[in-house]
Amino acid sequence: MNPDLTSPNAMPTCSRPALPSARRVMPGMMLAMTLALAGLLAACERTPPAAPGAVPVRLESVGSRAPAAAISLPGVVAARTESQLGLRVGGRLASRPVDRGATVRQGDILATLDPIPLQLAVQAAEAQLAQARSALEQARSDVTRNRQLVARGAIARADFERMETAAATAAAQSRAAASQLERARTDLGDATLRAPHDGVVTAAWAEPGQVIAAGAPVVSLAYAGELEIQADLPEHLVASISPGAAAQVALLEQPAQQFPASVREVSPAADTTTRTFRVRLTVPGLDQAARLGMSATVTLPRQATGDTPAWTLPLSALLQQDGQTSVWVLPPESSRLELRPVTVGRLGADDFTVTAGLAAGERVVTAGVHRLDAQLEVKPWDGRLP
């Protein structure tokens, strides 16, 4: 007999609810996990990145490098006296028996012109002189013959005076013709260029067959005798060197041997192409050890000029952008860099000098300057690798 659950006296009974099947639960759980993971990833993307730590930079204090006490320049052995030689007359160059490097003695032939035009000029001058002398003899003969006639009144005094004037004119023309002949003969002699001194031909400026003007250079001759050293000084160092300054010279093939030298001359004007100033040094005893054209190293002392000091920094500290030269400066008690425009004086292979824009003691970044910016937080590098 089944109880009547609708009756008020009926006692309630507890029943376990039916569990859903696994086939209905799995899709719901996977959906919930997917939504939770997506929310977590979205939250991670919204999290701001952590601020990076201060970047270590290598620093150097301005003024920590002492300025160079000496200046080293490349030089070359040259003759103290060297000149360009040319012919005093113009014409076609017939021969030039010497080439660059030839050693010549005084009187040796260096070049000759085609002599035919000059020989013809001599012949014409000789003929003109002969004609002038003949006219002079005739005029003098007329004066001698008519002097007695005018004394006896056989001819008029005016006619005789005209004869005397003609004789004087003929004499002047004869002298002019003689001078012309002497000039033509001199020109013929000047058609040959001879060495005025012993020396070495250092350059040839004209070739056979070329028509040259009077005075145009044909060869350059370095006179035998005292040698010197020539070097080119950059314009920013001209004020540091003066004539009479002591120097040291070493030949490239004998670097261990030092020759004492002195500055003989500093060119007053810069070369229009290189913008450098030629320095000429006297080197006693160089004649026996060197030959023309040898390379040398010149060491010159740097003299105080009273100008604004130039600070020396490594080349790695220089930043060149948009035609402006700058360096990164780290101010005291700061972790932010300052880009400082500077004026560069000398630019060397490993370093450079600053003539304006920096003060002694300021800290300058000397490495990695192209990877820095003013917003970057930095700290002095302690020398340890990470």
C-alpha atoms as a printed R data frame, in Angstrom:
    type eleno elety resid chain resno       x       y        z
1   ATOM     1    CA   MET     A     1   0.000   0.000    0.000
2   ATOM     2    CA   ASN     A     2   1.506   3.246   -1.017
3   ATOM     3    CA   PRO     A     3   1.336   6.201    1.345
4   ATOM     4    CA   ASP     A     4  -0.650   9.223    0.326
5   ATOM     5    CA   LEU     A     5   1.842  12.084    0.236
6   ATOM     6    CA   THR     A     6  -0.904  14.607   -0.154
7   ATOM     7    CA   SER     A     7  -2.385  13.700    3.200
8   ATOM     8    CA   PRO     A     8  -1.603  16.052    6.031
9   ATOM     9    CA   ASN     A     9  -0.598  13.166    8.292
10  ATOM    10    CA   ALA     A    10   1.769  11.763    5.788
11  ATOM    11    CA   MET     A    11   5.484  12.023    6.712
12  ATOM    12    CA   PRO     A    12   7.798  13.613    4.140
13  ATOM    13    CA   THR     A    13  10.589  11.661    2.654
14  ATOM    14    CA   CYS     A    14  14.044  13.004    1.356
15  ATOM    15    CA   SER     A    15  15.169  12.086   -2.109
16  ATOM    16    CA   ARG     A    16  18.744  12.687   -3.773
17  ATOM    17    CA   PRO     A    17  18.530  14.946   -6.802
18  ATOM    18    CA   ALA     A    18  19.498  13.451  -10.063
19  ATOM    19    CA   LEU     A    19  23.135  14.338  -11.169
20  ATOM    20    CA   PRO     A    20  23.637  15.627  -14.679
21  ATOM    21    CA   SER     A    21  25.441  13.364  -17.012
22  ATOM    22    CA   ALA     A    22  29.155  13.912  -17.792
23  ATOM    23    CA   ARG     A    23  28.243  14.586  -21.372
24  ATOM    24    CA   ARG     A    24  26.324  17.703  -20.253
25  ATOM    25    CA   VAL     A    25  29.001  18.990  -17.725
26  ATOM    26    CA   MET     A    26  32.220  18.998  -19.832
27  ATOM    27    CA   PRO     A    27  31.275  21.652  -22.389
28  ATOM    28    CA   GLY     A    28  30.266  24.075  -19.663
29  ATOM    29    CA   MET     A    29  33.487  23.670  -17.682
30  ATOM    30    CA   MET     A    30  35.656  24.161  -20.764
31  ATOM    31    CA   LEU     A    31  33.796  27.335  -21.648
32  ATOM    32    CA   ALA     A    32  34.326  28.733  -18.150
33  ATOM    33    CA   MET     A    33  38.049  27.950  -18.191
34  ATOM    34    CA   THR     A    34  38.460  29.560  -21.604
35  ATOM    35    CA   LEU     A    35  36.764  32.755  -20.453
36  ATOM    36    CA   ALA     A    36  38.886  32.895  -17.309
37  ATOM    37    CA   LEU     A    37  42.140  32.489  -19.286
38  ATOM    38    CA   ALA     A    38  41.136  35.165  -21.765
39  ATOM    39    CA   GLY     A    39  40.434  37.561  -18.911
40  ATOM    40    CA   LEU     A    40  43.819  36.829  -17.369
41  ATOM    41    CA   LEU     A    41  45.654  37.537  -20.628
42  ATOM    42    CA   ALA     A    42  43.767  40.793  -21.101
43  ATOM    43    CA   ALA     A    43  44.714  41.844  -17.593
44  ATOM    44    CA   CYS     A    44  48.399  41.103  -18.310
45  ATOM    45    CA   GLU     A    45  48.352  43.263  -21.444
46  ATOM    46    CA   ARG     A    46  46.934  46.175  -19.478
47  ATOM    47    CA   THR     A    47  49.815  46.017  -16.933
48  ATOM    48    CA   PRO     A    48  52.443  48.803  -17.658
49  ATOM    49    CA   PRO     A    49  56.075  47.651  -18.199
50  ATOM    50    CA   ALA     A    50  58.512  48.085  -15.378
51  ATOM    51    CA   ALA     A    51  60.840  51.123  -15.586
52  ATOM    52    CA   PRO     A    52  64.318  50.071  -16.742
53  ATOM    53    CA   GLY     A    53  67.279  50.546  -14.420
54  ATOM    54    CA   ALA     A    54  69.877  53.281  -14.913
55  ATOM    55    CA   VAL     A    55  72.203  52.588  -17.843
56  ATOM    56    CA   PRO     A    56  75.906  52.648  -16.937
57  ATOM    57    CA   VAL     A    57  77.977  55.045  -19.067
58  ATOM    58    CA   ARG     A    58  81.715  55.547  -19.276
59  ATOM    59    CA   LEU     A    59  82.702  59.055  -18.178
60  ATOM    60    CA   GLU     A    60  85.820  61.187  -18.343
61  ATOM    61    CA   SER     A    61  86.416  64.476  -16.569
62  ATOM    62    CA   VAL     A    62  87.317  67.444  -18.740
63  ATOM    63    CA   GLY     A    63  90.933  68.397  -18.163
64  ATOM    64    CA   SER     A    64  92.060  64.977  -16.988
65  ATOM    65    CA   ARG     A    65  94.197  64.599  -20.119
66  ATOM    66    CA   ALA     A    66  97.256  66.819  -20.259
67  ATOM    67    CA   PRO     A    67  97.672  68.593  -23.623
68  ATOM    68    CA   ALA     A    68 100.391  67.191  -25.822
69  ATOM    69    CA   ALA     A    69 103.742  68.795  -25.088
70  ATOM    70    CA   ALA     A    70 104.960  68.214  -28.645
71  ATOM    71    CA   ILE     A    71 103.597  68.089  -32.156
72  ATOM    72    CA   SER     A    72 104.580  65.299  -34.546
73  ATOM    73    CA   LEU     A    73 104.353  65.951  -38.273
74  ATOM    74    CA   PRO     A    74 105.350  64.016  -41.375
75  ATOM    75    CA   GLY     A    75 108.145  65.703  -43.295
76  ATOM    76    CA   VAL     A    76 110.276  65.261  -46.378
77  ATOM    77    CA   VAL     A    77 113.945  65.881  -47.136
78  ATOM    78    CA   ALA     A    78 114.350  68.765  -49.589
79  ATOM    79    CA   ALA     A    79 117.094  71.005  -50.897
80  ATOM    80    CA   ARG     A    80 117.434  74.305  -49.134
81  ATOM    81    CA   THR     A    81 117.703  76.036  -52.521
82  ATOM    82    CA   GLU     A    82 115.512  74.899  -55.379
83  ATOM    83    CA   SER     A    83 114.431  76.909  -58.370
84  ATOM    84    CA   GLN     A    84 112.507  76.607  -61.596
85  ATOM    85    CA   LEU     A    85 114.697  77.204  -64.624
86  ATOM    86    CA   GLY     A    86 113.491  78.479  -67.970
87  ATOM    87    CA   LEU     A    87 114.794  79.892  -71.219
88  ATOM    88    CA   ARG     A    88 115.078  83.618  -71.766
89  ATOM    89    CA   VAL     A    89 113.655  83.279  -75.282
90  ATOM    90    CA   GLY     A    90 110.601  81.496  -76.559
91  ATOM    91    CA   GLY     A    91 110.283  78.890  -79.248
92  ATOM    92    CA   ARG     A    92 109.864  75.209  -79.922
93  ATOM    93    CA   LEU     A    93 111.645  72.960  -77.437
94  ATOM    94    CA   ALA     A    94 114.004  70.790  -79.479
95  ATOM    95    CA   SER     A    95 115.466  68.637  -76.708
96  ATOM    96    CA   ARG     A    96 115.495  68.083  -72.976
97  ATOM    97    CA   PRO     A    97 118.258  65.570  -72.277
98  ATOM    98    CA   VAL     A    98 117.592  65.343  -68.528
99  ATOM    99    CA   ASP     A    99 114.719  63.745  -66.668
100 ATOM   100    CA   ARG     A   100 113.470  63.973  -63.120
101 ATOM   101    CA   GLY     A   101 116.082  62.645  -60.710
102 ATOM   102    CA   ALA     A   102 119.064  63.307  -62.980
103 ATOM   103    CA   THR     A   103 122.225  64.568  -61.292
104 ATOM   104    CA   VAL     A   104 123.849  67.405  -63.234
105 ATOM   105    CA   ARG     A   105 126.997  69.473  -63.018
106 ATOM   106    CA   GLN     A   106 127.325  73.190  -63.509
107 ATOM   107    CA   GLY     A   107 127.227  73.959  -67.236
108 ATOM   108    CA   ASP     A   108 125.473  70.758  -68.295
109 ATOM   109    CA   ILE     A   109 122.821  71.205  -70.975
110 ATOM   110    CA   LEU     A   110 119.299  70.899  -69.596
111 ATOM   111    CA   ALA     A   111 117.260  71.894  -72.664
112 ATOM   112    CA   THR     A   112 117.593  73.463  -76.118
113 ATOM   113    CA   LEU     A   113 115.261  75.311  -78.453
114 ATOM   114    CA   ASP     A   114 114.984  74.855  -82.193
115 ATOM   115    CA   PRO     A   115 117.887  77.100  -83.306
116 ATOM   116    CA   ILE     A   116 116.842  77.713  -86.920
117 ATOM   117    CA   PRO     A   117 114.583  80.765  -86.327
118 ATOM   118    CA   LEU     A   118 117.246  82.299  -84.106
119 ATOM   119    CA   GLN     A   119 120.013  81.578  -86.614
120 ATOM   120    CA   LEU     A   120 117.965  83.270  -89.328
121 ATOM   121    CA   ALA     A   121 117.512  86.262  -87.042
122 ATOM   122    CA   VAL     A   122 121.293  86.447  -86.624
123 ATOM   123    CA   GLN     A   123 121.825  86.313  -90.381
124 ATOM   124    CA   ALA     A   124 119.262  89.056  -90.936
125 ATOM   125    CA   ALA     A   125 120.917  91.217  -88.301
126 ATOM   126    CA   GLU     A   126 124.315  90.662  -89.890
127 ATOM   127    CA   ALA     A   127 122.975  91.729  -93.277
128 ATOM   128    CA   GLN     A   128 121.352  94.801  -91.786
129 ATOM   129    CA   LEU     A   129 124.588  95.739  -90.061
130 ATOM   130    CA   ALA     A   130 126.543  95.320  -93.274
131 ATOM   131    CA   GLN     A   131 124.100  97.574  -95.083
132 ATOM   132    CA   ALA     A   132 124.263 100.181  -92.330
133 ATOM   133    CA   ARG     A   133 128.052 100.188  -92.341
134 ATOM   134    CA   SER     A   134 128.119 100.572  -96.123
135 ATOM   135    CA   ALA     A   135 125.783 103.533  -95.888
136 ATOM   136    CA   LEU     A   136 127.952 105.025  -93.150
137 ATOM   137    CA   GLU     A   137 131.120 104.707  -95.242
138 ATOM   138    CA   GLN     A   138 129.400 106.375  -98.184
139 ATOM   139    CA   ALA     A   139 128.138 109.229  -96.018
140 ATOM   140    CA   ARG     A   140 131.537 109.793  -94.439
141 ATOM   141    CA   SER     A   141 133.179 109.730  -97.881
142 ATOM   142    CA   ASP     A   142 130.760 112.393  -99.115
143 ATOM   143    CA   VAL     A   143 131.575 114.618  -96.153
144 ATOM   144    CA   THR     A   144 135.333 114.228  -96.653
145 ATOM   145    CA   ARG     A   145 135.175 114.915 -100.389
146 ATOM   146    CA   ASN     A   146 132.941 117.965 -100.116
147 ATOM   147    CA   ARG     A   147 134.660 119.605  -97.145
148 ATOM   148    CA   GLN     A   148 137.293 121.222  -99.449
149 ATOM   149    CA   LEU     A   149 134.661 122.187 -101.984
150 ATOM   150    CA   VAL     A   150 132.608 124.069  -99.459
151 ATOM   151    CA   ALA     A   151 135.763 125.837  -98.277
152 ATOM   152    CA   ARG     A   152 136.391 127.100 -101.801
153 ATOM   153    CA   GLY     A   153 132.747 127.987 -102.222
154 ATOM   154    CA   ALA     A   154 132.148 125.367 -104.871
155 ATOM   155    CA   ILE     A   155 129.064 124.055 -103.048
156 ATOM   156    CA   ALA     A   156 126.589 125.691 -100.770
157 ATOM   157    CA   ARG     A   157 127.092 125.485  -97.006
158 ATOM   158    CA   ALA     A   158 123.529 124.140  -96.564
159 ATOM   159    CA   ASP     A   159 124.227 121.210  -98.883
160 ATOM   160    CA   PHE     A   160 127.342 120.329  -96.927
161 ATOM   161    CA   GLU     A   161 125.468 120.438  -93.635
162 ATOM   162    CA   ARG     A   162 122.898 118.011  -95.036
163 ATOM   163    CA   MET     A   163 125.765 115.661  -95.909
164 ATOM   164    CA   GLU     A   164 127.041 115.855  -92.319
165 ATOM   165    CA   THR     A   165 123.562 115.115  -90.995
166 ATOM   166    CA   ALA     A   166 123.261 112.095  -93.282
167 ATOM   167    CA   ALA     A   167 126.617 110.811  -92.038
168 ATOM   168    CA   ALA     A   168 125.536 111.165  -88.404
169 ATOM   169    CA   THR     A   169 122.286 109.342  -89.158
170 ATOM   170    CA   ALA     A   170 124.165 106.536  -90.888
171 ATOM   171    CA   ALA     A   171 126.451 106.201  -87.880
172 ATOM   172    CA   ALA     A   172 123.460 105.898  -85.546
173 ATOM   173    CA   GLN     A   173 121.842 103.313  -87.814
174 ATOM   174    CA   SER     A   174 125.081 101.366  -87.884
175 ATOM   175    CA   ARG     A   175 125.241 101.320  -84.099
176 ATOM   176    CA   ALA     A   176 121.601 100.184  -83.919
177 ATOM   177    CA   ALA     A   177 122.271  97.398  -86.399
178 ATOM   178    CA   ALA     A   178 125.278  96.298  -84.362
179 ATOM   179    CA   SER     A   179 123.145  96.196  -81.215
180 ATOM   180    CA   GLN     A   180 120.483  94.211  -83.040
181 ATOM   181    CA   LEU     A   181 123.086  91.697  -84.159
182 ATOM   182    CA   GLU     A   182 124.418  91.373  -80.618
183 ATOM   183    CA   ARG     A   183 120.887  90.784  -79.352
184 ATOM   184    CA   ALA     A   184 120.235  88.128  -81.998
185 ATOM   185    CA   ARG     A   185 123.458  86.340  -81.110
186 ATOM   186    CA   THR     A   186 122.560  86.507  -77.403
187 ATOM   187    CA   ASP     A   187 119.146  85.013  -78.129
188 ATOM   188    CA   LEU     A   188 120.804  82.214  -80.058
189 ATOM   189    CA   GLY     A   189 123.028  81.509  -77.074
190 ATOM   190    CA   ASP     A   190 120.051  81.655  -74.715
191 ATOM   191    CA   ALA     A   191 118.348  78.931  -76.737
192 ATOM   192    CA   THR     A   192 120.418  76.480  -74.690
193 ATOM   193    CA   LEU     A   193 119.551  76.057  -71.006
194 ATOM   194    CA   ARG     A   194 122.520  75.099  -68.842
195 ATOM   195    CA   ALA     A   195 122.688  74.161  -65.172
196 ATOM   196    CA   PRO     A   196 123.777  77.187  -63.127
197 ATOM   197    CA   HIS     A   197 124.953  74.934  -60.269
198 ATOM   198    CA   ASP     A   198 125.518  71.304  -59.428
199 ATOM   199    CA   GLY     A   199 122.276  69.685  -58.392
200 ATOM   200    CA   VAL     A   200 119.446  67.271  -59.033
201 ATOM   201    CA   VAL     A   201 116.558  67.751  -61.441
202 ATOM   202    CA   THR     A   202 113.392  67.494  -59.355
203 ATOM   203    CA   ALA     A   203 110.753  68.240  -61.991
204 ATOM   204    CA   ALA     A   204 110.297  68.629  -65.736
205 ATOM   205    CA   TRP     A   205 107.689  71.109  -66.917
206 ATOM   206    CA   ALA     A   206 108.024  70.985  -70.719
207 ATOM   207    CA   GLU     A   207 108.466  68.244  -73.295
208 ATOM   208    CA   PRO     A   208 110.336  68.289  -76.632
209 ATOM   209    CA   GLY     A   209 108.182  69.644  -79.431
210 ATOM   210    CA   GLN     A   210 106.258  71.927  -77.114
211 ATOM   211    CA   VAL     A   211 106.234  75.642  -77.931
212 ATOM   212    CA   ILE     A   212 107.093  77.584  -74.806
213 ATOM   213    CA   ALA     A   213 107.102  81.257  -73.966
214 ATOM   214    CA   ALA     A   214 110.133  83.154  -72.791
215 ATOM   215    CA   GLY     A   215 110.669  82.570  -69.079
216 ATOM   216    CA   ALA     A   216 108.329  79.571  -68.855
217 ATOM   217    CA   PRO     A   217 109.710  76.885  -66.504
218 ATOM   218    CA   VAL     A   218 111.337  73.916  -68.199
219 ATOM   219    CA   VAL     A   219 112.890  72.037  -65.257
220 ATOM   220    CA   SER     A   220 113.271  72.464  -61.509
221 ATOM   221    CA   LEU     A   221 116.760  72.100  -60.083
222 ATOM   222    CA   ALA     A   222 117.585  71.381  -56.450
223 ATOM   223    CA   TYR     A   223 121.010  72.778  -55.794
224 ATOM   224    CA   ALA     A   224 123.596  70.448  -54.316
225 ATOM   225    CA   GLY     A   225 124.552  71.434  -50.788
226 ATOM   226    CA   GLU     A   226 122.668  71.885  -47.549
227 ATOM   227    CA   LEU     A   227 119.497  69.855  -47.157
228 ATOM   228    CA   GLU     A   228 116.480  70.761  -45.060
229 ATOM   229    CA   ILE     A   229 113.249  69.227  -43.838
230 ATOM   230    CA   GLN     A   230 109.901  70.560  -45.004
231 ATOM   231    CA   ALA     A   231 106.624  69.810  -43.224
232 ATOM   232    CA   ASP     A   232 103.054  71.096  -43.465
233 ATOM   233    CA   LEU     A   233 101.570  72.559  -40.291
234 ATOM   234    CA   PRO     A   234  97.766  72.585  -39.751
235 ATOM   235    CA   GLU     A   235  96.354  76.069  -39.394
236 ATOM   236    CA   HIS     A   236  95.183  75.565  -35.798
237 ATOM   237    CA   LEU     A   237  98.805  74.914  -34.748
238 ATOM   238    CA   VAL     A   238 100.469  77.833  -36.530
239 ATOM   239    CA   ALA     A   239 100.362  80.045  -33.442
240 ATOM   240    CA   SER     A   240 102.197  77.348  -31.476
241 ATOM   241    CA   ILE     A   241 105.314  77.363  -33.676
242 ATOM   242    CA   SER     A   242 107.696  80.229  -34.383
243 ATOM   243    CA   PRO     A   243 111.036  80.541  -36.233
244 ATOM   244    CA   GLY     A   244 113.994  79.531  -34.114
245 ATOM   245    CA   ALA     A   245 112.097  76.861  -32.175
246 ATOM   246    CA   ALA     A   246 114.073  73.714  -31.428
247 ATOM   247    CA   ALA     A   247 112.898  70.458  -32.980
248 ATOM   248    CA   GLN     A   248 113.865  66.846  -33.509
249 ATOM   249    CA   VAL     A   249 113.960  65.029  -36.843
250 ATOM   250    CA   ALA     A   250 114.074  61.287  -37.480
251 ATOM   251    CA   LEU     A   251 114.313  59.682  -40.904
252 ATOM   252    CA   LEU     A   252 111.686  57.062  -41.574
253 ATOM   253    CA   GLU     A   253 114.305  54.453  -42.440
254 ATOM   254    CA   GLN     A   254 116.368  55.324  -39.331
255 ATOM   255    CA   PRO     A   255 113.769  56.071  -36.627
256 ATOM   256    CA   ALA     A   256 116.218  55.529  -33.776
257 ATOM   257    CA   GLN     A   257 118.576  58.286  -34.951
258 ATOM   258    CA   GLN     A   258 117.420  61.741  -33.902
259 ATOM   259    CA   PHE     A   259 118.776  64.887  -35.558
260 ATOM   260    CA   PRO     A   260 118.561  68.189  -33.675
261 ATOM   261    CA   ALA     A   261 116.906  70.818  -35.840
262 ATOM   262    CA   SER     A   262 115.559  74.342  -35.704
263 ATOM   263    CA   VAL     A   263 112.635  76.031  -37.408
264 ATOM   264    CA   ARG     A   264 114.050  78.301  -40.096
265 ATOM   265    CA   GLU     A   265 110.842  79.554  -41.647
266 ATOM   266    CA   VAL     A   266 107.074  79.335  -41.214
267 ATOM   267    CA   SER     A   267 105.150  80.247  -44.336
268 ATOM   268    CA   PRO     A   268 103.140  83.456  -43.833
269 ATOM   269    CA   ALA     A   269 100.275  82.183  -46.005
270 ATOM   270    CA   ALA     A   270  98.395  78.894  -46.168
271 ATOM   271    CA   ASP     A   271  98.437  76.647  -49.181
272 ATOM   272    CA   THR     A   272  95.267  77.352  -51.148
273 ATOM   273    CA   THR     A   273  94.516  73.644  -51.578
274 ATOM   274    CA   THR     A   274  95.550  71.970  -48.313
275 ATOM   275    CA   ARG     A   275  95.069  75.001  -46.017
276 ATOM   276    CA   THR     A   276  98.355  74.131  -44.303
277 ATOM   277    CA   PHE     A   277 101.435  76.230  -43.632
278 ATOM   278    CA   ARG     A   278 104.854  75.107  -44.887
279 ATOM   279    CA   VAL     A   279 107.501  74.812  -42.163
280 ATOM   280    CA   ARG     A   280 111.178  74.627  -43.163
281 ATOM   281    CA   LEU     A   281 113.750  73.296  -40.714
282 ATOM   282    CA   THR     A   282 117.532  73.486  -40.714
283 ATOM   283    CA   VAL     A   283 119.092  70.131  -39.795
284 ATOM   284    CA   PRO     A   284 122.900  70.143  -39.374
285 ATOM   285    CA   GLY     A   285 124.520  66.902  -40.453
286 ATOM   286    CA   LEU     A   286 121.563  65.742  -42.519
287 ATOM   287    CA   ASP     A   287 123.496  65.901  -45.801
288 ATOM   288    CA   GLN     A   288 125.521  62.774  -45.050
289 ATOM   289    CA   ALA     A   289 122.567  60.666  -43.871
290 ATOM   290    CA   ALA     A   290 119.701  61.582  -46.190
291 ATOM   291    CA   ARG     A   291 118.803  61.970  -49.814
292 ATOM   292    CA   LEU     A   292 116.259  64.177  -51.496
293 ATOM   293    CA   GLY     A   293 112.692  62.981  -51.105
294 ATOM   294    CA   MET     A   294 113.236  60.784  -48.045
295 ATOM   295    CA   SER     A   295 110.415  60.718  -45.500
296 ATOM   296    CA   ALA     A   296 110.957  61.961  -41.972
297 ATOM   297    CA   THR     A   297 109.127  62.622  -38.722
298 ATOM   298    CA   VAL     A   298 109.351  66.108  -37.243
299 ATOM   299    CA   THR     A   299 108.755  66.637  -33.526
300 ATOM   300    CA   LEU     A   300 108.060  70.251  -32.595
301 ATOM   301    CA   PRO     A   301 107.511  71.623  -29.083
302 ATOM   302    CA   ARG     A   302 104.138  73.194  -28.445
303 ATOM   303    CA   GLN     A   303 104.556  76.733  -27.135
304 ATOM   304    CA   ALA     A   304 102.116  78.620  -24.919
305 ATOM   305    CA   THR     A   305 100.117  81.127  -26.910
306 ATOM   306    CA   GLY     A   306  97.843  82.598  -24.251
307 ATOM   307    CA   ASP     A   307  94.739  81.431  -26.075
308 ATOM   308    CA   THR     A   308  91.740  79.702  -24.481
309 ATOM   309    CA   PRO     A   309  92.819  76.222  -23.341
310 ATOM   310    CA   ALA     A   310  91.856  73.323  -25.552
311 ATOM   311    CA   TRP     A   311  90.555  70.256  -23.741
312 ATOM   312    CA   THR     A   312  91.605  66.884  -25.122
313 ATOM   313    CA   LEU     A   313  89.006  64.094  -25.255
314 ATOM   314    CA   PRO     A   314  88.889  60.658  -26.892
315 ATOM   315    CA   LEU     A   315  87.420  60.626  -30.368
316 ATOM   316    CA   SER     A   316  84.703  58.205  -29.196
317 ATOM   317    CA   ALA     A   317  83.139  61.061  -27.183
318 ATOM   318    CA   LEU     A   318  82.396  63.175  -30.255
319 ATOM   319    CA   LEU     A   319  78.858  63.167  -31.646
320 ATOM   320    CA   GLN     A   320  78.313  64.672  -35.098
321 ATOM   321    CA   GLN     A   321  74.721  65.187  -36.184
322 ATOM   322    CA   ASP     A   322  73.246  67.536  -38.785
323 ATOM   323    CA   GLY     A   323  76.554  69.323  -39.202
324 ATOM   324    CA   GLN     A   324  76.879  70.069  -35.474
325 ATOM   325    CA   THR     A   325  79.516  68.669  -33.126
326 ATOM   326    CA   SER     A   326  78.390  67.832  -29.579
327 ATOM   327    CA   VAL     A   327  79.217  65.716  -26.536
328 ATOM   328    CA   TRP     A   328  77.041  64.152  -23.832
329 ATOM   329    CA   VAL     A   329  77.599  65.769  -20.424
330 ATOM   330    CA   LEU     A   330  76.381  64.322  -17.117
331 ATOM   331    CA   PRO     A   331  75.730  67.239  -14.737
332 ATOM   332    CA   PRO     A   332  76.558  66.833  -11.025
333 ATOM   333    CA   GLU     A   333  73.872  65.190   -8.879
334 ATOM   334    CA   SER     A   334  71.913  64.226  -11.983
335 ATOM   335    CA   SER     A   335  71.078  61.010  -13.772
336 ATOM   336    CA   ARG     A   336  69.974  62.683  -17.011
337 ATOM   337    CA   LEU     A   337  72.396  63.539  -19.811
338 ATOM   338    CA   GLU     A   338  72.748  66.928  -21.456
339 ATOM   339    CA   LEU     A   339  73.718  67.252  -25.123
340 ATOM   340    CA   ARG     A   340  76.313  70.036  -25.254
341 ATOM   341    CA   PRO     A   341  77.405  71.693  -28.544
342 ATOM   342    CA   VAL     A   342  81.182  72.193  -28.645
343 ATOM   343    CA   THR     A   343  83.763  73.810  -30.899
344 ATOM   344    CA   VAL     A   344  86.350  71.337  -32.147
345 ATOM   345    CA   GLY     A   345  89.910  72.578  -32.590
346 ATOM   346    CA   ARG     A   346  92.066  69.664  -33.674
347 ATOM   347    CA   LEU     A   347  90.634  66.388  -34.954
348 ATOM   348    CA   GLY     A   348  93.133  63.540  -34.671
349 ATOM   349    CA   ALA     A   349  93.082  59.820  -35.327
350 ATOM   350    CA   ASP     A   350  92.286  58.893  -31.701
351 ATOM   351    CA   ASP     A   351  91.341  62.120  -29.974
352 ATOM   352    CA   PHE     A   352  90.211  65.684  -30.526
353 ATOM   353    CA   THR     A   353  90.399  69.026  -28.770
354 ATOM   354    CA   VAL     A   354  87.543  71.253  -27.639
355 ATOM   355    CA   THR     A   355  88.171  74.991  -27.656
356 ATOM   356    CA   ALA     A   356  84.717  76.123  -26.515
357 ATOM   357    CA   GLY     A   357  81.648  74.624  -24.861
358 ATOM   358    CA   LEU     A   358  83.168  72.766  -21.895
359 ATOM   359    CA   ALA     A   359  84.607  73.671  -18.510
360 ATOM   360    CA   ALA     A   360  87.229  71.909  -16.450
361 ATOM   361    CA   GLY     A   361  85.851  69.104  -14.313
362 ATOM   362    CA   GLU     A   362  82.682  68.435  -16.300
363 ATOM   363    CA   ARG     A   363  81.927  64.765  -16.938
364 ATOM   364    CA   VAL     A   364  81.701  63.685  -20.581
365 ATOM   365    CA   VAL     A   365  80.448  60.352  -21.924
366 ATOM   366    CA   THR     A   366  83.208  58.646  -23.898
367 ATOM   367    CA   ALA     A   367  81.536  55.510  -25.298
368 ATOM   368    CA   GLY     A   368  78.297  54.610  -27.058
369 ATOM   369    CA   VAL     A   369  77.333  58.242  -27.647
370 ATOM   370    CA   HIS     A   370  75.169  57.408  -30.685
371 ATOM   371    CA   ARG     A   371  72.869  55.168  -28.604
372 ATOM   372    CA   LEU     A   372  72.042  57.719  -25.910
373 ATOM   373    CA   ASP     A   373  69.315  60.319  -25.533
374 ATOM   374    CA   ALA     A   374  68.434  63.011  -23.028
375 ATOM   375    CA   GLN     A   375  65.494  61.034  -21.578
376 ATOM   376    CA   LEU     A   376  67.607  58.047  -20.619
377 ATOM   377    CA   GLU     A   377  68.482  57.568  -16.963
378 ATOM   378    CA   VAL     A   378  72.194  56.834  -16.590
379 ATOM   379    CA   LYS     A   379  74.779  56.203  -13.930
380 ATOM   380    CA   PRO     A   380  78.605  56.239  -13.977
381 ATOM   381    CA   TRP     A   381  80.052  52.905  -15.036
382 ATOM   382    CA   ASP     A   382  82.017  51.280  -12.208
383 ATOM   383    CA   GLY     A   383  84.247  49.340  -14.574
384 ATOM   384    CA   ARG     A   384  82.712  45.962  -13.820
385 ATOM   385    CA   LEU     A   385  81.165  43.802  -16.498
386 ATOM   386    CA   PRO     A   386  77.567  42.631  -15.906
